[in-house]
Structures are given as C-alpha cells and as structure tokens.
Amino acid sequence: MKNFIYYFGLCMVLSLLLPVQAQKFDNLAKTPQMGWNSWNTFSVNINEQLIKEMADIFVNLGLNSVGYEYILLDDGWMDMQRDKDGNLVPHPDKFPNGIKAVADYVHSKGLKLGLYNCAGTKTCAGYPGSRGHEYQDALKYAEWGVDYLKYDWCNTGELNPKEAYITMRDALYAAGRPILFSICEWGDNQPWQWAQDVGHSWRISGDITACFDCIEHHEEGDWNSWGVMKILNMRDNNMLRKSAGIGHWNDMDMMEVGNGTLTFHENQSHFALWAMLNSPLVLGNDLRTMSSDVLGIITNKDIIALNQDTLGLQGFKYTTLGTIEIWAKPLSNGAWAFCFLNHSENLAELNFDWNNVTIKDELFGYEVIFNKNNVFKIKDLFVGKNIGNTKTPLKAILGKNQVLVVRVDK
Ligand code: GLA
C-alpha cells in the first residue's frame, strides 16, 4: 500500500511537471476537406477584394450546401518582411485591413479561412517562411481566426521533414485553435509513412498543371508540374491507400477542373478520380467566371458523396480492359463505386459483364460478388439516373478521356 501511495504520488507530480502531450487536432477532416484555393488561378496575385468576392460567389452558387467549406489563401498573402518583433505581416496593399478582417468576413458567410506558409526560411514565392518562428506564427493564425494551414517545403535546406512538420503541428496545437494541417512536401519524403498523426492530409506529388496527361517543364528552377493522369500514376496506389483513412488523406493537389486545356470529359474524369481517391476536393478555378458545365461537375452530389463516404476507403484500380481502366471503391452499407475511364485519344466500347465477377479489396478485406443471386442496382452518377442492374452487361461508348461513373447498391 505504501508503495502504491508513493508511485501514485510520483505519477501525479510528474504529470503536473510534464508538458501536455502535443498532437494534431482530432475531429478535423473526418472526410477529405473541401474548399477553394487561390494558387492555380491567381498565383501570388490575391487581395482582400478578390477573396471576399470568392466567398460571396461560393455561397451564392451554393458550394457550401454541397460540402465545400474552406477559402484558402495560398502563397503571396504576406509582406516581404516580418515586423520588428518577428511577426508575420499581411501584405499592406493586398490586405490593408489584415487577415482577421478577411477571416471575419469569411466566417460571417458560414465558411472557414485557410492560410499558406512554409517550413523553410522562405516560401516558394520568396515570402517569409516559418522556420524558427513556428510557435509565434501559430499564435498569430489562432489570433486571426484561421482554420486551416497549408505548409510547404521550399527553402528547407537540411531540415528533417518529419521533425519540421511535427514542430508546426505542435505549435498549432499549443496555440489552441483547431486548425486543419495540410502537409505539402510533394511526397518527396514519403509522408504516407509518417504523417498520419502529424497532418490531416499530405501532398503526394509536385504541382499539378491544367492538362490531362502532360508534363510541363519549368526551366527556371528546373522542376516539373504534372497533368491529371501523371499525378494519378505517380505513386503505387496500394502503398498510398494503405496509409490513408479517416482524418488523414492523400492529397492529389488542388484541382484544375475548369482550367487550361481540359475538355468537358476531362474535367469530369479529373473530378471523379479525385473523388474516387479520397483526395481533398479543393477547387482551383475562378469561381466567378466558370461555365455552367463546370459548375455542374463540381457540385455533383453523387460524385462528392463517393469522396465523402464515411467508410473512408481510397479507391483502387481493379483492372484495365483495352484502353479502359476500371477503378473501384468500397462504400458504406455494402455499396460500391466504379469509375470506367477511357484513357485514350479514341472512342472505346465498354461492355462489362458483371456476372460472376468478384472484386476484392485485399488491403481492407472488402469483397463484392455479382451473380444472379446477388444483383445490384446501378446508377450513372454524371447522368444522374438509374440504369438497370447487374444482371445485364454495362454497355457504353466512351469518348477520349471520358469516364462512366456508377454506384451499385442493393
Ligand atoms: C508550391 C506548392 C504549390 C503552391 C506554391 C506556392 O509549389 O506545391 O501548391 O502552394 O508552392 O508558392
């Protein structure tokens, strides 16, 4: 008994002396985060007026009613220098009323605000990075009412990535305001191996560019940006999907739906694939000028529901038939989604006989068998109609880079 009292007392004293165990904020990104980010369209050319307009149109178009939530300011929101006390300063011309005013405006619309910074000494566009100022910056974000931090990896020298991201995670946690932590180190240091408890999502690739299957080389700086298919195939999908789950997602980068050379079908395919892969759904187009076609794609509730399904399982490639890739995704309540992607310049004829097909998700132990005793209803999610059941083969003509996305339910 004496021993018990001694050890109990010792534990109590130690627990008072030891600092609170830092962690990432729970209950954020239980499904992949959804929002809009400034970078793909505006680069560093952002300002208070633009962000307010984006928040207005966001709500007017009803993006919030289909699940989009965050307005994210990427690189370029800061002044070139910190102040004399080492604080980050919003760019005085672009954000004359500071970030708190923007956050208040965004919050008044029922939305949330995100900022960007970098683990290095400078951001990728040359603004002050957080290195050596992590706790100070986290306090500022909390004071301003920020809800999301994208944290980049430029100018990091010999920094250890895991340590650097843990430092910022701990700083955010210590600042006390729940802030979603979006890791952006491009997959260079295998974040899928160490970031589950560090961030809520991690980028798996270098920057996206607005084409379906190209690589764009940037002479200055000698780096590449990547089209949709290049990102899709950049890593082993099984390796990625095994680490993702509720509260921590593989981030395939901000979307280019509605941008660049992407056709209507390619926009659909891009959106559907990001949904199937449980990537954060972060729009990167100009919401004020997008076409009704693009609006229809990004607000398709059935496609969004695949991404936001509470089972939280990333889709996988089941097989390829000719030029048609078949991606599968187990959903809650025994439903499944299938995305038939014709990755080709030419038309392709899909004729998929479900009968006696067994699809297994080996990693997570899900399986579906289609036969005459196990018949599923089929819904075409882009057309928005039920198209029969799995008793008869699924037939379609798919154009260049076109998808057919179906959900099968009992
Ligand atoms: C990096 C990131 C991009 C963007 C820019 C900003 O390239 O990967 O997503 O944030 O920096 O400079």
Short mmCIF file of N, CA and C and ligand atoms in Angstrom, two decimals, residues 37 39-40 43-44 74-76 116-118 123-127 150 152-154 184-186 203 205-208 223 253-254, ligand 1:
data_model
loop_
_atom_site.label_atom_id
_atom_site.label_comp_id
_atom_site.label_asym_id
_atom_site.label_seq_id
_atom_site.Cartn_x
_atom_site.Cartn_y
_atom_site.Cartn_z
N ASN A 37 -8.94 27.09 -53.37
CA ASN A 37 -7.61 27.65 -53.10
C ASN A 37 -7.22 28.59 -54.24
N TRP A 39 -4.26 29.44 -55.54
CA TRP A 39 -2.99 29.34 -56.28
C TRP A 39 -3.15 29.04 -57.78
N ASN A 40 -3.93 28.03 -58.13
CA ASN A 40 -3.95 27.56 -59.52
C ASN A 40 -4.35 28.66 -60.50
N SER A 43 -2.08 32.61 -58.61
CA SER A 43 -0.69 32.65 -58.15
C SER A 43 -0.60 33.59 -56.94
N VAL A 44 0.38 34.51 -56.91
CA VAL A 44 0.51 35.38 -55.73
C VAL A 44 -0.39 36.63 -55.83
N ASP A 74 -3.38 31.01 -50.72
CA ASP A 74 -2.08 30.35 -50.91
C ASP A 74 -0.98 31.40 -50.81
N ASP A 75 0.17 31.11 -51.39
CA ASP A 75 1.34 31.98 -51.28
C ASP A 75 1.01 33.39 -51.77
N GLY A 76 1.65 34.40 -51.15
CA GLY A 76 1.51 35.77 -51.64
C GLY A 76 0.67 36.66 -50.75
N TYR A 116 -1.47 29.93 -46.04
CA TYR A 116 -0.34 29.14 -46.53
C TYR A 116 0.93 29.64 -45.86
N ASN A 117 1.82 28.75 -45.50
CA ASN A 117 3.20 29.13 -45.19
C ASN A 117 4.08 27.93 -45.48
N CYS A 118 5.30 28.02 -45.05
CA CYS A 118 6.31 27.06 -45.50
C CYS A 118 7.26 26.74 -44.35
N THR A 123 9.00 31.11 -48.29
CA THR A 123 8.01 30.33 -49.04
C THR A 123 8.55 30.11 -50.45
N CYS A 124 7.81 29.33 -51.23
CA CYS A 124 8.27 29.03 -52.59
C CYS A 124 8.30 30.30 -53.44
N ALA A 125 7.45 31.28 -53.11
CA ALA A 125 7.46 32.53 -53.88
C ALA A 125 8.31 33.60 -53.20
N GLY A 126 9.06 33.23 -52.16
CA GLY A 126 10.05 34.15 -51.59
C GLY A 126 9.57 35.01 -50.42
N TYR A 127 8.42 34.70 -49.87
CA TYR A 127 7.93 35.45 -48.69
C TYR A 127 8.48 34.79 -47.43
N LYS A 150 -1.89 25.37 -44.88
CA LYS A 150 -1.14 24.57 -45.86
C LYS A 150 0.33 24.90 -45.63
N ASP A 152 4.22 24.32 -46.71
CA ASP A 152 5.00 23.91 -47.88
C ASP A 152 6.45 23.53 -47.51
N TRP A 153 7.26 23.24 -48.52
CA TRP A 153 8.56 22.62 -48.25
C TRP A 153 9.71 23.29 -49.01
N CYS A 154 9.56 24.54 -49.44
CA CYS A 154 10.67 25.21 -50.14
C CYS A 154 11.70 25.74 -49.14
N CYS A 184 2.44 19.81 -47.29
CA CYS A 184 2.71 19.96 -48.72
C CYS A 184 4.22 19.81 -48.94
N GLU A 185 4.72 18.57 -48.89
CA GLU A 185 6.15 18.39 -49.21
C GLU A 185 6.31 17.51 -50.45
N TRP A 186 5.20 17.43 -51.24
CA TRP A 186 5.21 16.87 -52.59
C TRP A 186 5.48 15.35 -52.63
N ARG A 203 0.38 16.05 -49.48
CA ARG A 203 0.53 16.00 -50.94
C ARG A 203 1.37 14.79 -51.31
N SER A 205 2.56 14.57 -54.61
CA SER A 205 3.23 14.89 -55.88
C SER A 205 3.67 16.34 -55.91
N GLY A 206 4.49 16.64 -56.91
CA GLY A 206 4.78 18.03 -57.23
C GLY A 206 3.52 18.69 -57.75
N ASP A 207 3.65 19.92 -58.23
CA ASP A 207 2.45 20.70 -58.55
C ASP A 207 1.70 20.18 -59.77
N ILE A 208 0.40 20.28 -59.66
CA ILE A 208 -0.47 19.93 -60.78
C ILE A 208 -0.40 21.04 -61.83
N TRP A 223 12.12 22.34 -62.59
CA TRP A 223 11.14 21.45 -61.97
C TRP A 223 9.99 21.20 -62.93
N ASP A 253 -3.45 17.10 -54.91
CA ASP A 253 -3.25 18.52 -55.25
C ASP A 253 -4.58 19.22 -55.57
N MET A 254 -4.51 20.55 -55.53
CA MET A 254 -5.70 21.35 -55.82
C MET A 254 -6.14 21.05 -57.25
C1 GLA B 1 4.50 25.03 -54.07
C2 GLA B 1 3.21 24.26 -53.78
C3 GLA B 1 2.08 24.87 -54.57
C4 GLA B 1 1.92 26.33 -54.20
C5 GLA B 1 3.23 27.08 -54.41
C6 GLA B 1 3.20 28.49 -53.84
O1 GLA B 1 4.90 24.88 -55.37
O2 GLA B 1 3.37 22.91 -54.11
O3 GLA B 1 0.88 24.16 -54.34
O4 GLA B 1 1.50 26.42 -52.86
O5 GLA B 1 4.31 26.41 -53.78
O6 GLA B 1 4.39 29.16 -54.00
#
